[in-house]
Coordinates of C-alpha atoms in Angstrom, one line a residue:
M200 CA 75.3 86.9 120.4
R201 CA 75.7 87.7 116.6
A202 CA 74.9 91.0 116.9
S203 CA 77.7 91.6 119.9
V204 CA 80.2 89.6 118.0
F205 CA 79.5 92.1 114.6
R206 CA 79.9 94.9 116.9
K207 CA 83.3 93.6 118.2
V208 CA 84.8 93.2 115.2
T209 CA 83.6 96.6 114.2
R210 CA 85.2 98.0 117.8
L211 CA 88.2 96.3 116.5
G212 CA 88.6 97.6 113.1
L213 CA 91.3 97.1 111.3
I214 CA 94.4 96.8 113.8
V215 CA 93.4 93.1 114.2
A216 CA 94.6 90.4 112.1
L217 CA 93.2 88.4 109.6
P218 CA 94.0 85.2 111.9
L219 CA 92.1 86.1 114.9
L220 CA 89.4 87.7 112.7
Q221 CA 88.6 84.1 111.1
S222 CA 87.4 83.6 114.4
F223 CA 84.1 86.0 114.2
A224 CA 84.2 85.8 110.7
Q225 CA 81.2 82.6 110.9
A226 CA 79.9 85.0 114.1
A227 CA 79.3 87.9 112.0
D228 CA 77.5 86.6 108.5
A229 CA 74.3 86.8 109.3
V230 CA 73.9 90.3 111.2
A231 CA 76.7 91.3 107.8
D232 CA 74.2 90.0 105.5
A233 CA 71.2 91.8 106.9
T234 CA 73.1 94.9 107.4
A235 CA 73.7 95.2 103.4
K236 CA 70.1 94.4 102.9
F237 CA 69.1 97.0 105.1
L238 CA 71.0 99.9 103.9
A239 CA 70.7 98.8 100.8
G240 CA 66.3 99.3 100.9
L241 CA 66.2 95.3 100.9
P242 CA 63.7 93.3 103.4
V243 CA 65.4 92.2 105.9
E244 CA 62.2 89.8 107.8
G245 CA 63.6 87.2 109.9
T246 CA 67.2 89.1 110.2
P247 CA 68.1 89.9 113.9
I248 CA 67.5 93.9 112.6
E249 CA 63.9 92.7 111.5
A250 CA 62.4 95.2 113.8
K251 CA 64.0 98.1 112.7
A252 CA 62.9 97.7 109.3
G253 CA 59.6 99.4 110.9
D254 CA 61.5 102.6 111.5
P255 CA 59.6 106.0 108.9
A256 CA 62.8 106.5 107.9
W257 CA 64.0 102.8 106.8
I258 CA 60.3 102.4 104.8
Q259 CA 61.2 105.9 103.3
H260 CA 65.1 105.1 102.5
A261 CA 63.8 102.0 101.5
K262 CA 61.1 103.5 98.5
E263 CA 63.1 106.2 97.0
F264 CA 66.3 103.4 96.6
E265 CA 64.2 101.3 95.0
R266 CA 62.9 104.1 92.7
E267 CA 66.8 105.0 92.1
W268 CA 67.9 101.3 91.5
T269 CA 65.3 100.5 89.0
Q270 CA 66.3 103.3 87.1
F271 CA 69.6 102.4 87.3
D272 CA 69.1 98.9 86.5
E273 CA 66.7 99.9 83.1
N274 CA 69.3 102.8 81.2
Q275 CA 72.8 101.1 82.9
H276 CA 72.7 97.8 84.4
Q277 CA 70.8 95.7 81.6
K278 CA 72.3 97.6 79.2
I279 CA 76.3 96.6 80.6
Q280 CA 75.0 93.1 80.4
A281 CA 73.5 93.2 76.8
W282 CA 76.7 94.6 75.8
R283 CA 79.7 92.4 77.9
E284 CA 77.7 89.6 76.4
Q285 CA 78.9 90.2 72.7
A286 CA 82.1 92.4 73.8
L287 CA 84.1 89.8 76.6
P288 CA 82.3 86.7 76.1
Q289 CA 85.5 85.1 76.8
Y290 CA 85.8 87.3 80.1
L291 CA 82.7 85.8 81.4
T292 CA 83.3 82.5 82.5
D293 CA 87.4 83.5 82.9
R294 CA 88.9 83.1 85.8
E295 CA 91.3 85.6 86.6
P296 CA 91.7 88.5 89.5
L297 CA 89.8 92.0 88.5
F298 CA 92.3 94.7 89.1
Y299 CA 89.9 97.9 89.5
L300 CA 92.6 100.7 90.7
F301 CA 91.4 104.3 91.7
S302 CA 87.4 102.9 91.8
G303 CA 87.3 103.9 95.2
P304 CA 83.8 101.9 96.4
D305 CA 83.1 101.1 92.8
F306 CA 82.3 97.0 93.2
L307 CA 78.7 97.9 91.1
Y308 CA 80.9 98.7 88.2
A309 CA 83.6 96.3 88.5
S310 CA 80.8 93.5 89.1
A311 CA 78.7 94.9 85.6
F312 CA 81.2 94.1 83.4
F313 CA 83.1 90.8 84.5
P314 CA 80.4 88.8 86.9
N315 CA 82.3 86.2 87.5
A316 CA 85.9 87.2 89.0
P317 CA 87.1 85.0 91.7
T318 CA 89.1 87.9 93.7
Y319 CA 88.3 92.1 93.1
I320 CA 91.1 93.9 94.3
L321 CA 89.9 97.9 94.5
C322 CA 91.5 100.6 96.2
G323 CA 91.5 104.5 97.0
M324 CA 92.2 107.0 98.6
E325 CA 89.3 106.9 101.1
P326 CA 89.2 105.4 104.2
I327 CA 87.3 101.7 105.0
G328 CA 85.1 103.2 107.9
S329 CA 82.4 100.9 109.7
I330 CA 79.2 99.7 109.7
P331 CA 77.4 100.3 113.2
D332 CA 75.4 98.4 114.7
I333 CA 71.9 99.6 113.0
S334 CA 69.8 98.3 116.6
T335 CA 71.3 100.7 118.5
L336 CA 70.6 103.3 116.0
S337 CA 68.1 106.0 116.9
S338 CA 65.1 106.9 114.5
A339 CA 66.6 110.4 114.1
E340 CA 70.4 109.0 113.5
L341 CA 68.8 106.2 111.2
N342 CA 67.4 109.1 109.1
V343 CA 70.8 111.0 108.7
A344 CA 72.6 107.9 108.1
L345 CA 70.3 106.7 106.0
S346 CA 70.1 109.9 103.7
N347 CA 73.1 110.6 103.0
L348 CA 74.1 107.8 102.5
R349 CA 71.6 107.6 99.4
K350 CA 72.9 110.2 98.4
T351 CA 76.7 109.3 97.8
V352 CA 75.0 106.2 96.0
E353 CA 73.0 108.1 93.7
S354 CA 75.7 110.2 92.2
S355 CA 77.0 106.5 91.3
L356 CA 73.9 105.3 89.8
D357 CA 73.2 108.6 87.7
W358 CA 76.2 109.9 86.7
S359 CA 78.5 106.2 86.8
F360 CA 81.1 107.7 89.4
F361 CA 81.4 109.2 92.4
I362 CA 82.1 112.5 93.2
T363 CA 84.8 111.9 96.0
K364 CA 83.7 115.5 98.0
K365 CA 81.1 115.2 97.5
M366 CA 80.8 111.6 98.9
K367 CA 83.2 112.8 101.9
T368 CA 80.7 115.7 102.7
D369 CA 77.4 113.6 102.8
L370 CA 78.9 110.4 104.6
A371 CA 80.3 113.3 107.5
G372 CA 78.4 113.7 110.5
S373 CA 76.8 109.8 110.2
R374 CA 77.2 107.1 112.0
L375 CA 77.9 105.6 108.7
T376 CA 81.3 106.6 107.2
G377 CA 84.2 105.3 104.9
T378 CA 83.3 102.8 101.6
L379 CA 82.6 99.7 103.6
P380 CA 78.8 100.5 104.3
I381 CA 78.9 101.7 99.6
L382 CA 80.6 98.3 99.4
C383 CA 77.5 96.4 101.6
V384 CA 74.9 98.0 99.0
F385 CA 76.2 97.5 96.3
L386 CA 76.9 94.0 96.6
A387 CA 73.5 93.4 98.3
R388 CA 71.3 94.8 95.4
T389 CA 73.6 92.6 92.6
N390 CA 71.8 89.8 94.9
C391 CA 75.3 88.7 96.6
T392 CA 74.9 86.7 99.9
I393 CA 78.2 88.4 102.4
E394 CA 79.5 85.0 104.3
S395 CA 82.0 87.2 105.7
I396 CA 83.5 91.2 106.3
I397 CA 87.1 90.6 107.9
P398 CA 89.6 93.6 108.0
V399 CA 93.1 93.0 106.8
R400 CA 96.4 94.8 106.9
I401 CA 99.6 94.1 104.3
D402 CA 103.4 95.0 104.9
A403 CA 105.8 96.2 102.7
D404 CA 106.0 93.2 101.0
G405 CA 102.4 92.8 100.2
K406 CA 101.5 89.5 102.9
F407 CA 98.8 89.8 105.5
T408 CA 100.7 91.3 109.1
E409 CA 98.9 92.4 112.5
E410 CA 101.7 95.4 112.8
T411 CA 99.9 98.8 112.2
N412 CA 102.4 100.9 111.4
K413 CA 104.1 101.3 108.0
T414 CA 100.7 98.9 106.6
I415 CA 98.1 99.3 104.4
P416 CA 94.5 99.0 105.7
G417 CA 91.8 97.0 103.6
I418 CA 89.2 94.7 104.1
R419 CA 88.5 91.7 102.9
I420 CA 85.0 90.7 102.1
V421 CA 83.9 87.0 100.9
F422 CA 80.9 86.8 99.1
S423 CA 78.7 84.4 97.4
S424 CA 75.7 84.7 94.8
E425 CA 73.1 81.8 93.5
G426 CA 74.6 79.6 90.9
S427 CA 78.4 81.3 91.3
A428 CA 81.3 80.1 93.2
T429 CA 81.9 82.0 96.4
Q430 CA 84.1 85.2 95.0
T431 CA 86.5 87.6 97.5
L432 CA 86.3 91.4 97.5
Y433 CA 89.2 93.4 98.9
Y434 CA 89.2 97.0 98.9
F435 CA 92.3 98.5 100.5
T436 CA 93.5 102.5 101.4
T437 CA 96.3 103.5 99.8
D438 CA 98.1 106.2 97.5
L439 CA 99.1 104.7 94.3
S440 CA 101.5 108.0 93.5
D441 CA 105.3 106.9 92.8
W442 CA 106.2 108.7 95.8
S443 CA 104.2 106.8 98.0
V444 CA 104.4 103.6 96.3
K445 CA 108.3 103.2 96.6
T446 CA 107.7 104.5 100.2
N447 CA 105.1 101.5 101.0
P448 CA 105.1 98.9 98.3
G449 CA 102.8 96.9 100.1
F450 CA 99.5 97.2 97.5
L451 CA 101.2 96.5 94.2
K452 CA 103.2 93.6 94.9
F453 CA 100.2 92.3 96.9
C454 CA 98.4 92.8 93.2
E455 CA 101.4 91.0 91.6
Q456 CA 100.7 88.1 93.8
Q457 CA 97.6 87.5 92.7
G458 CA 99.2 86.4 89.0
R459 CA 97.9 88.2 85.7
G460 CA 94.8 89.5 85.7
T461 CA 92.1 92.1 83.6
S462 CA 91.9 95.5 84.6
L463 CA 89.3 98.0 85.2
L464 CA 90.0 102.1 84.9
K465 CA 86.8 104.4 85.4
A466 CA 86.6 108.2 86.2
A467 CA 90.7 107.3 87.1
S468 CA 90.8 111.4 87.0
Y469 CA 94.0 111.3 83.9
L470 CA 96.2 110.4 87.0
M471 CA 98.5 107.7 84.8
H472 CA 99.2 110.7 82.1
R473 CA 101.6 112.4 84.7
N474 CA 105.0 111.6 85.3
T475 CA 104.1 111.0 89.2
F476 CA 102.4 107.9 88.6
T477 CA 104.5 105.5 86.6
T478 CA 104.5 102.7 88.7
V479 CA 101.4 102.0 89.2
R480 CA 101.0 102.2 85.2
D481 CA 103.4 99.9 84.9
F482 CA 102.4 97.4 86.7
L483 CA 98.8 97.3 85.1
L484 CA 100.6 97.6 81.9
R485 CA 102.9 94.4 82.5
D486 CA 100.1 92.1 84.2
S487 CA 97.0 93.0 82.4
D488 CA 96.0 90.7 80.0
L489 CA 92.6 93.2 79.2
I490 CA 92.4 97.0 80.2
L491 CA 88.9 98.1 80.4
E492 CA 89.1 101.9 80.5
D493 CA 87.9 105.4 79.6
D494 CA 89.9 107.9 78.8
S495 CA 91.3 109.0 81.8
G496 CA 92.5 106.2 82.2
I497 CA 96.2 104.5 80.4
P498 CA 96.7 106.9 77.8
L499 CA 97.2 105.4 74.3
R500 CA 100.3 106.3 73.9
F501 CA 101.5 103.3 76.0
L502 CA 98.7 101.1 74.2
P503 CA 101.2 100.5 70.9
D504 CA 99.3 98.1 68.6
D505 CA 102.3 95.5 68.4
H506 CA 101.4 94.3 71.8
W507 CA 97.8 95.4 72.2
T508 CA 95.1 95.1 70.4
L509 CA 92.4 97.7 71.1
Q510 CA 88.7 97.8 70.9
L511 CA 86.9 101.2 70.8
Y512 CA 83.1 101.4 71.4
G513 CA 81.0 104.8 71.8
R514 CA 81.9 108.6 71.0
Y515 CA 84.7 110.2 72.4
A516 CA 84.1 113.9 73.0
G517 CA 87.3 114.7 74.6
P518 CA 88.8 114.7 78.0
I519 CA 89.6 118.3 80.1
A520 CA 91.8 120.9 78.7
L521 CA 94.8 119.5 80.8
F522 CA 95.1 116.0 79.3
P523 CA 94.6 116.2 75.2
Q524 CA 94.9 113.4 73.1
P525 CA 94.9 113.9 69.4
D526 CA 95.8 110.7 68.8
L527 CA 92.9 109.3 70.5
T528 CA 90.7 111.8 68.6
K529 CA 91.9 110.9 65.5
A530 CA 91.7 106.3 66.3
F531 CA 87.9 107.1 67.3
T532 CA 87.0 109.4 64.0
Q533 CA 89.1 106.2 61.9
A534 CA 87.0 103.8 63.5
N535 CA 84.3 105.3 63.6
P536 CA 82.8 102.4 66.2
P537 CA 79.7 101.4 67.8
M538 CA 77.2 102.9 70.1
L539 CA 77.6 102.2 73.7
G540 CA 74.3 102.6 74.5
F541 CA 74.9 103.6 78.6
S542 CA 77.3 106.2 80.0
F543 CA 80.4 105.5 81.3
G544 CA 83.3 107.7 82.8
Y545 CA 83.2 111.5 82.7
Q546 CA 81.4 111.6 79.8
W547 CA 78.1 110.5 81.3
H548 CA 75.5 110.9 78.5
P549 CA 75.6 108.2 76.7
S550 CA 76.0 109.6 73.2
R551 CA 79.2 110.9 74.5
S552 CA 80.7 108.1 76.5
S553 CA 83.3 105.8 75.3
L554 CA 85.3 102.8 76.1
I555 CA 88.4 100.7 75.2
I556 CA 89.3 97.9 75.6
A557 CA 93.3 96.7 75.2
T558 CA 94.1 92.8 74.9
V559 CA 97.4 91.5 75.2
R560 CA 98.6 90.4 71.7
Q561 CA 100.0 86.7 71.8
S562 CA 102.8 85.4 69.4
P563 CA 102.2 83.1 67.4
D564 CA 103.7 80.0 70.1
G565 CA 100.2 81.1 72.1
L566 CA 102.4 82.5 75.2
L567 CA 101.7 86.1 75.9
E568 CA 104.0 89.1 74.5
N569 CA 105.5 91.2 77.5
P570 CA 103.4 94.4 76.3
G571 CA 105.8 96.8 77.7
T572 CA 105.9 99.8 79.3
G573 CA 106.5 102.8 76.7
E574 CA 108.4 105.6 77.3
G575 CA 108.5 109.5 77.8
D576 CA 105.8 110.8 79.3
D577 CA 103.8 114.9 79.7

């Protein structure tokens, strides 16, 4: 019964209303969580898909994925955890939502830097996709699906970011498509238990809706981890360019309704350096108490020191030629900040990685100042 219900949820996709799907959530939990663990190469004994773990394709997948994960854990994950203890102590127990825009399915780094956020809001241009009923896959289908999934995830584990074109190619022609399988892998590998996976849509006012026309598709994943309260992960497929946001402002309105938050920007393609992504940039500057980013996020000129306190880490090797930032080069040269010790952003080698923490200044009465959004653009 559980497997058939989960298949029904998957087939209904994103056109089914949130209230209707809530009635399926509890029935889908066991299969959804087991499927996530299976895709992550983790044991699934005692679950409805236990038999599939005997397939040679999965045995090979589990072996190779464990090797990749162990390397990532030693080189990145553990070092980020140690770094955040000294750099972000006040945010380890903070209960603000985390806005991770231009993220794609990168829950891994959202959790690594901000493990206790009650709500994670991720987005990208990549479609959500679905998770097939694992029990129906042939050995050949399983081999292709797991191999391609592993290739996609390995780029994030090795370089700290996804290569979008490669991700699209790797998952094409497989029974695993879109961002949902990747999100599930990262949840499973960070010791989270998936409680429900529910397709959602939001309208132009940022409200959940049953409509499919001019609405933004998303997925809501409720999960928990040992010793922590239940948390929620949203991923929405949306274009954050000014033109698109003007046409359908629902996503940013949804974000605004969550209250002030913390923001993470990594490998953001320098989009907010352009004058065609001003609306999303203004939202982050207005509604964030802290922004943790690499140089591809919000340019330094929009973070004036009368509104923001800056902390720099690592070595700034410079961006690609199209987006020079002499002010950032000067800031790093003068500050000579401590090394990061882990990869972050496009400069994937630890000795060339840099990170910026911008915290909103407080006025003497303890109230947050209006950070402003700056003027002008290239």
